[in-house]
């Protein structure tokens, strides 16, 4: 974790050209805003197929997208990695950013048409826009902005590495990018 003095929109503009950027901007209504890009795993669901991309390798399955998401998240839980909180040993810089509630994990959307994965209902509309029913990225490098104290933080966890020493090295590499 490192602190910095850029705002969420500036951070997002720097990340915009990277794969799958996101900005969760509280627009002054909340305390925190978050930005990130380049997920280490990407789950994309469309037309009853789910693509799981990791390290440029893509696996396609017809499994239920909710089962795929659950299995992917459980894979990290089983390895001792908690996606809700970055392990303390992976912080870099001062520890003042520990209060930030999101320091890496899953970001994306689940579309309305996924209702058919939960219940057998007719798909009434043709897919004219060709937009995936779901996209969910697992992000290990996050920019977080605390609007209350006007301070930004960058977190890197070193995921998807499972070995703590390798996670730490990867996190340090990503902090330099």
N, CA, C and O atoms as a DFTB+ gen file, in Angstrom:
708 C
 N C O
     1  1       0.839      -1.164       0.000
     2  2       0.000       0.000       0.000
     3  2       0.887       1.231       0.000
     4  3       1.842       1.331       0.770
     5  1       0.556       2.154      -0.868
     6  2       1.239       3.444      -0.898
     7  2       0.184       4.527      -0.953
     8  3      -0.867       4.340      -1.564
     9  1       0.451       5.657      -0.322
    10  2      -0.495       6.760      -0.405
    11  2      -0.059       7.699      -1.521
    12  3       1.118       7.765      -1.874
    13  1      -1.037       8.427      -2.073
    14  2      -0.752       9.361      -3.156
    15  2      -1.794      10.475      -3.127
    16  3      -2.782      10.396      -2.397
    17  1      -1.566      11.494      -3.913
    18  2      -2.450      12.660      -3.885
    19  2      -3.217      12.856      -5.185
    20  3      -3.481      13.997      -5.562
    21  1      -3.584      11.781      -5.886
    22  2      -4.406      11.951      -7.078
    23  2      -5.842      11.573      -6.744
    24  3      -6.089      10.801      -5.818
    25  1      -6.787      12.120      -7.501
    26  2      -8.196      11.841      -7.235
    27  2      -8.668      10.638      -8.061
    28  3      -7.939      10.178      -8.940
    29  1      -9.876      10.123      -7.793
    30  2     -10.345       8.915      -8.474
    31  2     -10.419       9.051      -9.993
    32  3     -10.061       8.117     -10.709
    33  1     -10.877      10.196     -10.496
    34  2     -10.998      10.361     -11.943
    35  2      -9.623      10.374     -12.605
    36  3      -9.450       9.789     -13.674
    37  1      -8.647      11.031     -11.989
    38  2      -7.279      11.015     -12.530
    39  2      -6.728       9.589     -12.544
    40  3      -6.083       9.178     -13.509
    41  1      -6.979       8.849     -11.489
    42  2      -6.511       7.458     -11.422
    43  2      -7.154       6.639     -12.534
    44  3      -6.479       5.858     -13.205
    45  1      -8.466       6.817     -12.729
    46  2      -9.164       6.068     -13.772
    47  2      -8.638       6.438     -15.157
    48  3      -8.472       5.563     -16.007
    49  1      -8.378       7.711     -15.389
    50  2      -7.835       8.142     -16.689
    51  2      -6.491       7.478     -16.969
    52  3      -6.181       7.166     -18.119
    53  1      -5.704       7.266     -15.943
    54  2      -4.411       6.579     -16.110
    55  2      -4.596       5.090     -16.400
    56  3      -3.744       4.472     -17.038
    57  1      -5.692       4.518     -15.939
    58  2      -5.947       3.087     -16.102
    59  2      -6.805       2.761     -17.321
    60  3      -6.917       1.597     -17.705
    61  1      -7.407       3.770     -17.926
    62  2      -8.427       3.572     -18.952
    63  2      -7.974       2.701     -20.125
    64  3      -8.776       1.940     -20.665
    65  1      -6.730       2.795     -20.520
    66  2      -6.256       2.033     -21.682
    67  2      -5.873       0.591     -21.329
    68  3      -5.571      -0.202     -22.220
    69  1      -5.885       0.252     -20.051
    70  2      -5.588      -1.119     -19.615
    71  2      -6.827      -2.001     -19.816
    72  3      -7.933      -1.478     -19.956
    73  1      -6.659      -3.330     -19.833
    74  2      -7.815      -4.217     -19.979
    75  2      -8.784      -4.116     -18.792
    76  3      -8.365      -4.098     -17.634
    77  1     -10.052      -4.052     -19.095
    78  2     -11.143      -4.079     -18.127
    79  2     -10.971      -3.102     -16.961
    80  3     -10.943      -3.509     -15.800
    81  1     -10.857      -1.816     -17.282
    82  2     -10.756      -0.831     -16.199
    83  2     -12.116      -0.629     -15.530
    84  3     -13.156      -0.866     -16.145
    85  1     -12.104      -0.195     -14.284
    86  2     -13.354       0.144     -13.603
    87  2     -13.136       1.363     -12.717
    88  3     -12.023       1.644     -12.273
    89  1     -14.225       2.075     -12.476
    90  2     -14.257       3.182     -11.520
    91  2     -15.545       3.053     -10.729
    92  3     -16.635       3.104     -11.300
    93  1     -15.431       2.889      -9.438
    94  2     -16.579       2.907      -8.533
    95  2     -16.473       4.224      -7.775
    96  3     -15.806       4.316      -6.745
    97  1     -17.141       5.232      -8.304
    98  2     -17.013       6.591      -7.776
    99  2     -18.213       6.915      -6.902
   100  3     -19.353       6.841      -7.360
   101  1     -17.973       7.269      -5.668
   102  2     -19.070       7.584      -4.751
   103  2     -19.668       8.959      -5.029
   104  3     -20.699       9.305      -4.453
   105  1     -19.048       9.744      -5.892
   106  2     -19.553      11.066      -6.309
   107  2     -19.875      11.962      -5.118
   108  3     -20.829      12.738      -5.164
   109  1     -19.104      11.860      -4.082
   110  2     -19.314      12.708      -2.915
   111  2     -20.396      12.217      -1.970
   112  3     -20.580      12.792      -0.897
   113  1     -21.122      11.159      -2.348
   114  2     -22.183      10.631      -1.481
   115  2     -21.653       9.616      -0.476
   116  3     -22.314       9.326       0.522
   117  1     -20.492       9.089      -0.726
   118  2     -19.893       8.104       0.165
   119  2     -18.475       8.500       0.505
   120  3     -17.944       9.476      -0.023
   121  1     -17.882       7.752       1.370
   122  2     -16.539       8.099       1.825
   123  2     -15.454       7.660       0.843
   124  3     -14.428       8.329       0.727
   125  1     -15.664       6.540       0.130
   126  2     -14.591       5.956      -0.670
   127  2     -14.965       5.857      -2.142
   128  3     -16.137       5.717      -2.492
   129  1     -13.955       5.930      -2.996
   130  2     -14.058       5.607      -4.414
   131  2     -12.919       4.649      -4.732
   132  3     -11.881       4.656      -4.070
   133  1     -13.130       3.810      -5.774
   134  2     -12.148       2.784      -6.116
   135  2     -11.962       2.717      -7.621
   136  3     -12.903       2.946      -8.381
   137  1     -10.745       2.404      -8.053
   138  2     -10.448       2.207      -9.469
   139  2      -9.456       1.061      -9.603
   140  3      -8.681       0.778      -8.690
   141  1      -9.497       0.416     -10.749
   142  2      -8.563      -0.671     -11.017
   143  2      -8.635      -1.070     -12.473
   144  3      -9.478      -0.575     -13.220
   145  1      -7.759      -1.958     -12.874
   146  2      -7.726      -2.472     -14.243
   147  2      -6.923      -3.762     -14.259
   148  3      -6.254      -4.121     -13.290
   149  1      -7.010      -4.442     -15.390
   150  2      -6.180      -5.613     -15.640
   151  2      -6.392      -6.720     -14.600
   152  3      -5.479      -7.028     -13.834
   153  1      -7.589      -7.321     -14.567
   154  2      -7.845      -8.381     -13.588
   155  2      -6.972      -9.606     -13.842
   156  3      -6.610      -9.892     -14.983
   157  1      -6.639     -10.324     -12.777
   158  2      -5.836     -11.530     -12.954
   159  2      -6.694     -12.725     -13.355
   160  3      -6.171     -13.715     -13.866
   161  1      -7.988     -12.645     -13.132
   162  2      -8.948     -13.626     -13.656
   163  2     -10.146     -12.842     -14.174
   164  3     -10.586     -11.880     -13.545
   165  1     -10.669     -13.256     -15.320
   166  2     -11.858     -12.636     -15.887
   167  2     -12.883     -13.726     -16.160
   168  3     -12.582     -14.719     -16.823
   169  1     -14.091     -13.541     -15.648
   170  2     -15.193     -14.467     -15.888
   171  2     -16.222     -13.719     -16.723
   172  3     -16.705     -12.657     -16.331
   173  1     -16.552     -14.286     -17.880
   174  2     -17.499     -13.641     -18.788
   175  2     -18.558     -14.673     -19.184
   176  3     -18.215     -15.767     -19.633
   177  1     -19.836     -14.337     -19.021
   178  2     -20.931     -15.255     -19.346
   179  2     -21.800     -14.666     -20.447
   180  3     -22.191     -13.499     -20.404
   181  1     -22.093     -15.511     -21.438
   182  2     -22.977     -15.087     -22.523
   183  2     -23.491     -16.327     -23.249
   184  3     -22.735     -17.260     -23.523
   185  1     -24.784     -16.323     -23.556
   186  2     -25.402     -17.412     -24.321
   187  2     -25.116     -18.798     -23.723
   188  3     -24.720     -19.717     -24.439
   189  1     -25.315     -18.935     -22.434
   190  2     -25.137     -20.205     -21.715
   191  2     -23.716     -20.756     -21.765
   192  3     -23.503     -21.950     -21.555
   193  1     -22.756     -19.901     -22.040
   194  2     -21.344     -20.287     -21.993
   195  2     -20.628     -19.347     -21.039
   196  3     -20.953     -18.163     -20.956
   197  1     -19.652     -19.884     -20.321
   198  2     -18.859     -19.081     -19.397
   199  2     -17.392     -19.212     -19.800
   200  3     -16.865     -20.318     -19.917
   201  1     -16.743     -18.067     -20.011
   202  2     -15.311     -18.031     -20.306
   203  2     -14.570     -17.626     -19.040
   204  3     -14.921     -16.640     -18.392
   205  1     -13.554     -18.387     -18.697
   206  2     -12.691     -18.045     -17.563
   207  2     -11.300     -17.825     -18.134
   208  3     -10.680     -18.758     -18.645
   209  1     -10.806     -16.590     -18.050
   210  2      -9.502     -16.253     -18.610
   211  2      -8.536     -15.940     -17.479
   212  3      -8.816     -15.122     -16.603
   213  1      -7.381     -16.617     -17.520
   214  2      -6.315     -16.375     -16.548
   215  2      -4.988     -16.623     -17.247
   216  3      -4.806     -17.646     -17.908
   217  1      -4.060     -15.678     -17.098
   218  2      -2.736     -15.797     -17.723
   219  2      -2.840     -16.086     -19.218
   220  3      -2.127     -16.947     -19.732
   221  1      -3.711     -15.384     -19.909
   222  2      -3.911     -15.511     -21.359
   223  2      -4.491     -16.855     -21.785
   224  3      -4.658     -17.089     -22.982
   225  1      -4.800     -17.738     -20.854
   226  2      -5.439     -19.016     -21.176
   227  2      -6.934     -18.879     -20.924
   228  3      -7.355     -18.362     -19.889
   229  1      -7.729     -19.345     -21.875
   230  2      -9.180     -19.220     -21.763
   231  2      -9.818     -20.606     -21.714
   232  3      -9.575     -21.447     -22.579
   233  1     -10.625     -20.825     -20.702
   234  2     -11.374     -22.071     -20.558
   235  2     -12.845     -21.729     -20.760
   236  3     -13.344     -20.764     -20.182
   237  1     -13.539     -22.516     -21.577
   238  2     -14.961     -22.290     -21.826
   239  2     -15.742     -23.466     -21.262
   240  3     -15.393     -24.627     -21.476
   241  1     -16.804     -23.142     -20.537
   242  2     -17.638     -24.177     -19.934
   243  2     -19.108     -23.805     -20.106
   244  3     -19.439     -22.643     -20.342
   245  1     -19.977     -24.790     -19.986
   246  2     -21.420     -24.533     -20.005
   247  2     -22.001     -24.640     -18.596
   248  3     -23.218     -24.696     -18.422
   249  1     -21.130     -24.669     -17.604
   250  2     -21.586     -24.708     -16.213
   251  2     -22.347     -23.427     -15.875
   252  3     -22.190     -22.399     -16.534
   253  1     -23.153     -23.510     -14.858
   254  2     -23.886     -22.355     -14.348
   255  2     -22.888     -21.279     -13.918
   256  3     -21.939     -21.569     -13.189
   257  1     -23.097     -20.044     -14.364
   258  2     -22.149     -18.960     -14.074
   259  2     -21.990     -18.727     -12.571
   260  3     -20.897     -18.398     -12.112
   261  1     -23.060     -18.892     -11.806
   262  2     -22.968     -18.699     -10.359
   263  2     -22.085     -19.780      -9.724
   264  3     -21.352     -19.507      -8.774
   265  1     -22.157     -20.995     -10.248
   266  2     -21.285     -22.073      -9.766
   267  2     -19.828     -21.781     -10.102
   268  3     -18.936     -22.043      -9.294
   269  1     -19.584     -21.238     -11.299
   270  2     -18.217     -20.900     -11.714
   271  2     -17.649     -19.801     -10.822
   272  3     -16.506     -19.890     -10.373
   273  1     -18.446     -18.765     -10.565
   274  2     -17.996     -17.665      -9.695
   275  2     -17.696     -18.202      -8.299
   276  3     -16.655     -17.897      -7.717
   277  1     -18.613     -18.998      -7.773
   278  2     -18.434     -19.568      -6.435
   279  2     -17.178     -20.438      -6.365
   280  3     -16.407     -20.338      -5.410
   281  1     -16.971     -21.286      -7.365
   282  2     -15.792     -22.160      -7.382
   283  2     -14.506     -21.342      -7.473
   284  3     -13.512     -21.670      -6.826
   285  1     -14.524     -20.284      -8.271
   286  2     -13.335     -19.435      -8.422
   287  2     -12.997     -18.741      -7.108
   288  3     -11.838     -18.725      -6.694
   289  1     -13.997     -18.170      -6.454
   290  2     -13.757     -17.506      -5.169
   291  2     -13.326     -18.509      -4.103
   292  3     -12.461     -18.212      -3.279
   293  1     -13.933     -19.699      -4.119
   294  2     -13.562     -20.732      -3.142
   295  2     -12.144     -21.241      -3.352
   296  3     -11.492     -21.669      -2.399
   297  1     -11.662     -21.200      -4.587
   298  2     -10.281     -21.613      -4.869
   299  2      -9.295     -20.755      -4.078
   300  3      -8.292     -21.259      -3.572
   301  1      -9.583     -19.460      -3.975
   302  2      -8.698     -18.574      -3.225
   303  2      -8.893     -18.727      -1.724
   304  3      -7.934     -18.598      -0.963
   305  1     -10.109     -18.998      -1.288
   306  2     -10.339     -19.257       0.139
   307  2      -9.594     -20.512       0.574
   308  3      -8.989     -20.538       1.646
   309  1      -9.636     -21.557      -0.258
   310  2      -8.979     -22.822       0.076
   311  2      -7.465     -22.662       0.164
   312  3      -6.798     -23.389       0.900
   313  1      -6.930     -21.705      -0.591
   314  2      -5.479     -21.497      -0.557
   315  2      -5.065     -20.584       0.591
   316  3      -3.889     -20.250       0.735
   317  1      -6.039     -20.183       1.409
   318  2      -5.721     -19.317       2.546
   319  2      -5.753     -17.844       2.199
   320  3      -5.382     -17.009       3.024
   321  1      -6.188     -17.508       0.995
   322  2      -6.251     -16.112       0.578
   323  2      -7.644     -15.581       0.847
   324  3      -8.631     -16.179       0.419
   325  1      -7.735     -14.480       1.541
   326  2      -9.001     -13.830       1.816
   327  2      -9.136     -12.661       0.861
   328  3      -8.378     -11.695       0.955
   329  1     -10.092     -12.732      -0.060
   330  2     -10.243     -11.664      -1.044
   331  2     -10.843     -10.397      -0.448
   332  3     -10.845      -9.357      -1.107
   333  1     -11.349     -10.454       0.773
   334  2     -11.919      -9.252       1.374
   335  2     -10.841      -8.343       1.948
   336  3     -10.996      -7.122       1.933
   337  1      -9.772      -8.905       2.444
   338  2      -8.723      -8.096       3.061
   339  2      -7.360      -8.591       2.607
   340  3      -7.073      -9.786       2.671
   341  1      -6.537      -7.689       2.158
   342  2      -5.185      -8.040       1.751
   343  2      -4.406      -8.426       3.003
   344  3      -4.457      -7.702       3.998
   345  1      -3.688      -9.543       2.982
   346  2      -2.907      -9.916       4.165
   347  2      -1.955      -8.799       4.584
   348  3      -1.357      -8.130       3.741
   349  1      -1.823      -8.608       5.878
   350  2      -1.029      -7.501       6.422
   351  2       0.397      -7.499       5.897
   352  3       0.979      -6.431       5.705
   353  1       0.977      -8.681       5.659
   354  2       2.374      -8.754       5.221
   355  2       2.558      -8.177       3.821
   356  3       3.694      -7.960       3.400
   357  1       1.488      -7.925       3.097
   358  2       1.614      -7.444       1.726
   359  2       1.448      -5.937       1.601
   360  3       1.486      -5.410       0.489
   361  1       1.266      -5.234       2.703
   362  2       1.208      -3.779       2.655
   363  2       2.587      -3.227       2.346
   364  3       3.598      -3.801       2.749
   365  1       2.626      -2.128       1.642
   366  2       3.880      -1.431       1.400
   367  2       3.659       0.019       1.774
   368  3       2.635       0.599       1.411
   369  1       4.564       0.597       2.469
   370  2       4.389       1.971       2.920
   371  2       3.797       1.984       4.311
   372  3       3.899       1.005       5.050
   373  1       3.175       3.102       4.668
   374  2       2.615       3.221       6.015
   375  2       1.355       2.379       6.137
   376  3       0.740       2.022       5.131
   377  1       0.980       2.068       7.342
   378  2      -0.197       1.229       7.586
   379  2      -1.470       2.048       7.701
   380  3      -2.496       1.517       8.125
   381  1      -1.438       3.330       7.336
   382  2      -2.610       4.184       7.525
   383  2      -3.767       3.819       6.616
   384  3      -4.882       4.282       6.857
   385  1      -3.566       3.025       5.597
   386  2      -4.647       2.658       4.687
   387  2      -5.415       1.425       5.100
   388  3      -6.272       0.961       4.348
   389  1      -5.140       0.876       6.270
   390  2      -5.810      -0.354       6.686
   391  2      -7.315      -0.170       6.874
   392  3      -8.061      -1.150       6.870
   393  1      -7.766       1.066       7.037
   394  2      -9.189       1.323       7.238
   395  2      -9.985       1.223       5.934
   396  3     -11.215       1.215       5.973
   397  1      -9.324       1.149       4.798
   398  2     -10.014       1.104       3.504
   399  2     -10.752      -0.236       3.389
   400  3     -10.131      -1.288       3.537
   401  1     -12.075      -0.216       3.126
   402  2     -12.854      -1.449       3.161
   403  2     -12.662      -2.378       1.959
   404  3     -12.970      -3.566       2.057
   405  1     -12.162      -1.869       0.829
   406  2     -11.948      -2.713      -0.353
   407  2     -10.520      -2.522      -0.828
   408  3     -10.132      -1.427      -1.234
   409  1      -9.742      -3.591      -0.775
   410  2      -8.326      -3.511      -1.134
   411  2      -7.971      -4.514      -2.219
   412  3      -6.794      -4.798      -2.442
   413  1      -8.963      -5.045      -2.887
   414  2      -8.778      -6.012      -3.957
   415  2      -9.845      -7.074      -3.879
   416  3     -10.342      -7.385      -2.797
   417  1     -10.205      -7.636      -5.027
   418  2     -11.227      -8.670      -5.067
   419  2     -12.027      -8.597      -6.342
   420  3     -11.507      -8.194      -7.383
   421  1     -13.290      -8.981      -6.276
   422  2     -14.143      -9.111      -7.449
   423  2     -14.924      -7.831      -7.727
   424  3     -15.518      -7.235      -6.829
   425  1     -14.905      -7.423      -9.005
   426  2     -15.676      -6.266      -9.470
   427  2     -16.281      -6.643     -10.818
   428  3     -15.609      -7.249     -11.653
   429  1     -17.529      -6.294     -11.030
   430  2     -18.155      -6.571     -12.315
   431  2     -19.642      -6.333     -12.255
   432  3     -20.141      -5.589     -11.412
   433  1     -20.347      -6.985     -13.175
   434  2     -21.801      -6.856     -13.178
   435  2     -22.434      -8.200     -13.501
   436  3     -21.828      -9.054     -14.149
   437  1     -23.660      -8.367     -13.038
   438  2     -24.485      -9.526     -13.341
   439  2     -25.746      -8.993     -13.998
   440  3     -26.484      -8.220     -13.387
   441  1     -26.002      -9.395     -15.231
   442  2     -27.134      -8.875     -15.985
   443  2     -28.434      -9.599     -15.694
   444  3     -28.454     -10.683     -15.112
   445  1     -29.507      -8.972     -16.113
   446  2     -30.862      -9.462     -15.879
   447  2     -31.084     -10.857     -16.456
   448  3     -31.758     -11.681     -15.838
   449  1     -30.527     -11.129     -17.628
   450  2     -30.776     -12.414     -18.288
   451  2     -30.228     -13.615     -17.523
   452  3     -30.548     -14.754     -17.861
   453  1     -29.413     -13.384     -16.507
   454  2     -28.924     -14.502     -15.693
   455  2     -30.038     -15.140     -14.870
   456  3     -29.843     -16.186     -14.251
   457  1     -31.202     -14.504     -14.868
   458  2     -32.354     -15.096     -14.181
   459  2     -32.605     -16.513     -14.682
   460  3     -33.090     -17.367     -13.941
   461  1     -32.270     -16.753     -15.951
   462  2     -32.479     -18.072     -16.544
   463  2     -31.536     -19.130     -15.972
   464  3     -31.785     -20.325     -16.127
   465  1     -30.471     -18.709     -15.322
   466  2     -29.568     -19.666     -14.672
   467  2     -30.110     -20.061     -13.295
   468  3     -29.688     -21.064     -12.719
   469  1     -31.036     -19.273     -12.780
   470  2     -31.610     -19.539     -11.462
   471  2     -32.962     -20.236     -11.554
   472  3     -33.341     -21.003     -10.669
   473  1     -33.681     -19.958     -12.636
   474  2     -35.032     -20.475     -12.792
   475  2     -35.303     -20.648     -14.280
   476  3     -34.829     -19.850     -15.088
   477  1     -36.052     -21.672     -14.652
   478  2     -36.366     -21.899     -16.062
   479  2     -37.460     -20.931     -16.506
   480  3     -38.649     -21.160     -16.283
   481  1     -37.028     -19.857     -17.133
   482  2     -37.940     -18.852     -17.659
   483  2     -37.614     -18.637     -19.129
   484  3     -36.466     -18.812     -19.539
   485  1     -38.600     -18.262     -19.920
   486  2     -38.304     -18.019     -21.339
   487  2     -37.474     -16.750     -21.520
   488  3     -37.654     -15.758     -20.813
   489  1     -36.576     -16.811     -22.472
   490  2     -35.801     -15.617     -22.844
   491  2     -36.626     -14.923     -23.919
   492  3     -36.660     -15.364     -25.068
   493  1     -37.285     -13.843     -23.542
   494  2     -38.266     -13.222     -24.422
   495  2     -37.652     -12.318     -25.484
   496  3     -38.219     -12.160     -26.565
   497  1     -36.518     -11.733     -25.193
   498  2     -35.939     -10.773     -26.133
   499  2     -34.721     -11.361     -26.832
   500  3     -33.932     -12.095     -26.237
   501  1     -34.592     -11.019     -28.109
   502  2     -33.389     -11.404     -28.835
   503  2     -32.223     -10.565     -28.335
   504  3     -32.395      -9.417     -27.925
   505  1     -31.046     -11.151     -28.375
   506  2     -29.827     -10.452     -27.951
   507  2     -29.310      -9.627     -29.126
   508  3     -28.462     -10.092     -29.889
   509  1     -29.814      -8.416     -29.271
   510  2     -29.415      -7.563     -30.396
   511  2     -28.161      -6.752     -30.101
   512  3     -27.516      -6.267     -31.030
   513  1     -27.806      -6.595     -28.842
   514  2     -26.639      -5.779     -28.479
   515  2     -25.358      -6.600     -28.322
   516  3     -24.260      -6.044     -28.337
   517  1     -25.493      -7.908     -28.174
   518  2     -24.339      -8.791     -27.999
   519  2     -23.464      -8.375     -26.809
   520  3     -22.237      -8.361     -26.900
   521  1     -24.116      -8.039     -25.706
   522  2     -23.423      -7.678     -24.464
   523  2     -23.442      -8.900     -23.549
   524  3     -24.492      -9.521     -23.388
   525  1     -22.311      -9.261     -22.945
   526  2     -22.296     -10.415     -22.040
   527  2     -23.314     -10.263     -20.905
   528  3     -23.603      -9.155     -20.452
   529  1     -23.845     -11.396     -20.461
   530  2     -24.786     -11.398     -19.340
   531  2     -24.084     -11.094     -18.025
   532  3     -24.708     -10.614     -17.079
   533  1     -22.791     -11.373     -17.967
   534  2     -22.007     -11.088     -16.759
   535  2     -20.549     -10.917     -17.140
   536  3     -20.032     -11.607     -18.019
   537  1     -19.905      -9.997     -16.470
   538  2     -18.447      -9.877     -16.513
   539  2     -18.009      -9.627     -15.077
   540  3     -18.499      -8.715     -14.411
   541  1     -17.090     -10.441     -14.623
   542  2     -16.567     -10.303     -13.269
   543  2     -15.056     -10.473     -13.331
   544  3     -14.553     -11.502     -13.781
   545  1     -14.345      -9.459     -12.878
   546  2     -12.890      -9.524     -12.834
   547  2     -12.417      -9.630     -11.404
   548  3     -13.015      -9.044     -10.501
   549  1     -11.352     -10.371     -11.192
   550  2     -10.702     -10.427      -9.884
   551  2      -9.447      -9.581      -9.968
   552  3      -8.523      -9.887     -10.722
   553  1      -9.426      -8.517      -9.187
   554  2      -8.379      -7.500      -9.253
   555  2      -7.508      -7.566      -8.011
   556  3      -8.010      -7.666      -6.892
   557  1      -6.208      -7.508      -8.218
   558  2      -5.301      -7.518      -7.067
   559  2      -4.684      -6.151      -6.831
   560  3      -4.167      -5.897      -5.743
   561  1      -4.721      -5.265      -7.815
   562  2      -4.153      -3.930      -7.645
   563  2      -5.302      -2.927      -7.703
   564  3      -6.029      -2.859      -8.694
   565  1      -5.457      -2.158      -6.643
   566  2      -6.605      -1.263      -6.486
   567  2      -6.132       0.125      -6.081
   568  3      -5.231       0.275      -5.256
   569  1      -6.760       1.145      -6.681
   570  2      -6.600       2.514      -6.207
   571  2      -7.839       2.820      -5.375
   572  3      -8.960       2.641      -5.850
   573  1      -7.654       3.269      -4.163
   574  2      -8.762       3.637      -3.275
   575  2      -8.573       5.086      -2.853
   576  3      -7.459       5.519      -2.558
   577  1      -9.669       5.825      -2.828
   578  2      -9.605       7.230      -2.431
   579  2     -10.538       7.453      -1.255
   580  3     -11.718       7.109      -1.314
   581  1     -10.005       8.029      -0.189
   582  2     -10.774       8.348       1.008
   583  2     -11.162       9.822       0.919
   584  3     -10.326      10.701       1.128
   585  1     -12.434      10.090       0.606
   586  2     -12.907      11.469       0.434
   587  2     -12.904      12.252       1.747
   588  3     -12.803      13.479       1.736
   589  1     -13.012      11.560       2.863
   590  2     -13.051      12.246       4.159
   591  2     -11.721      12.936       4.461
   592  3     -11.701      14.038       5.010
   593  1     -10.607      12.283       4.101
   594  2      -9.296      12.876       4.385
   595  2      -8.559      13.295       3.107
   596  3      -7.402      13.712       3.154
   597  1      -9.261      13.176       1.944
   598  2      -8.691      13.569       0.646
   599  2      -7.329      12.936       0.388
   600  3      -6.336      13.617       0.134
   601  1      -7.320      11.611       0.463
   602  2      -6.065      10.891       0.261
   603  2      -6.330       9.621      -0.546
   604  3      -7.320       8.924      -0.324
   605  1      -5.434       9.335      -1.479
   606  2      -5.535       8.124      -2.283
   607  2      -4.528       7.086      -1.834
   608  3      -3.476       7.419      -1.288
   609  1      -4.859       5.819      -2.068
   610  2      -3.995       4.697      -1.698
   611  2      -3.945       3.707      -2.855
   612  3      -4.927       3.541      -3.578
   613  1      -2.820       3.061      -3.026
   614  2      -2.696       1.979      -3.998
   615  2      -2.361       0.706      -3.226
   616  3      -1.427       0.673      -2.425
   617  1      -3.147      -0.345      -3.486
   618  2      -2.949      -1.642      -2.840
   619  2      -2.600      -2.683      -3.896
   620  3      -3.136      -2.643      -5.003
   621  1      -1.727      -3.594      -3.575
   622  2      -1.428      -4.747      -4.427
   623  2      -1.266      -5.960      -3.526
   624  3      -0.558      -5.906      -2.520
   625  1      -1.921      -7.048      -3.890
   626  2      -1.909      -8.237      -3.030
   627  2      -0.968      -9.334      -3.510
   628  3      -0.581     -10.203      -2.729
   629  1      -0.597      -9.304      -4.784
   630  2       0.242     -10.372      -5.311
   631  2      -0.532     -11.586      -5.786
   632  3       0.066     -12.605      -6.130
   633  1      -1.848     -11.491      -5.811
   634  2      -2.650     -12.592      -6.350
   635  2      -2.447     -12.652      -7.863
   636  3      -2.214     -11.610      -8.475
   637  1      -2.523     -13.797      -8.477
   638  2      -3.044     -15.061      -7.982
   639  2      -2.006     -15.986      -7.358
   640  3      -2.300     -17.151      -7.089
   641  1      -0.809     -15.487      -7.126
   642  2       0.207     -16.332      -6.485
   643  2      -0.335     -16.883      -5.166
   644  3      -1.035     -16.182      -4.435
   645  1      -0.014     -18.121      -4.874
   646  2      -0.501     -18.741      -3.637
   647  2       0.569     -18.784      -2.552
   648  3       0.248     -18.802      -1.364
   649  1       1.825     -18.801      -2.951
   650  2       2.930     -18.807      -2.001
   651  2       3.132     -17.384      -1.465
   652  3       3.253     -16.443      -2.250
   653  1       3.171     -17.219      -0.138
   654  2       3.260     -15.878       0.459
   655  2       4.491     -15.104       0.012
   656  3       4.410     -13.895      -0.206
   657  1       5.620     -15.772      -0.127
   658  2       6.843     -15.089      -0.556
   659  2       6.689     -14.583      -1.993
   660  3       7.082     -13.459      -2.307
   661  1       6.114     -15.419      -2.861
   662  2       5.905     -15.019      -4.258
   663  2       4.852     -13.911      -4.357
   664  3       4.968     -13.007      -5.185
   665  1       3.820     -13.992      -3.501
   666  2       2.796     -12.938      -3.480
   667  2       3.426     -11.594      -3.156
   668  3       3.128     -10.580      -3.788
   669  1       4.293     -11.606      -2.169
   670  2       4.950     -10.373      -1.740
   671  2       5.798      -9.786      -2.874
   672  3       5.773      -8.577      -3.104
   673  1       6.544     -10.636      -3.577
   674  2       7.367     -10.175      -4.703
   675  2       6.504      -9.608      -5.826
   676  3       6.813      -8.554      -6.382
   677  1       5.425     -10.311      -6.156
   678  2       4.531      -9.846      -7.217
   679  2       3.851      -8.538      -6.822
   680  3       3.701      -7.641      -7.652
   681  1       3.441      -8.427      -5.562
   682  2       2.817      -7.184      -5.081
   683  2       3.791      -6.020      -5.207
   684  3       3.404      -4.935      -5.640
   685  1       5.035      -6.230      -4.839
   686  2       6.045      -5.168      -4.951
   687  2       6.253      -4.765      -6.403
   688  3       6.400      -3.580      -6.705
   689  1       6.266      -5.752      -7.310
   690  2       6.403      -5.457      -8.742
   691  2       5.254      -4.587      -9.226
   692  3       5.465      -3.601      -9.933
   693  1       4.048      -4.953      -8.846
   694  2       2.866      -4.220      -9.314
   695  2       2.796      -2.818      -8.729
   696  3       2.269      -1.904      -9.364
   697  1       3.320      -2.646      -7.530
   698  2       3.329      -1.310      -6.924
   699  2       4.234      -0.360      -7.707
   700  3       4.021       0.852      -7.695
   701  1       5.238      -0.907      -8.383
   702  2       6.170      -0.077      -9.149
   703  2       5.617       0.306     -10.516
   704  3       6.127       1.233     -11.145
   705  1       4.588      -0.385     -10.986
   706  2       4.035      -0.126     -12.321
   707  2       3.244       1.154     -12.367
   708  3       2.714       1.515     -13.417
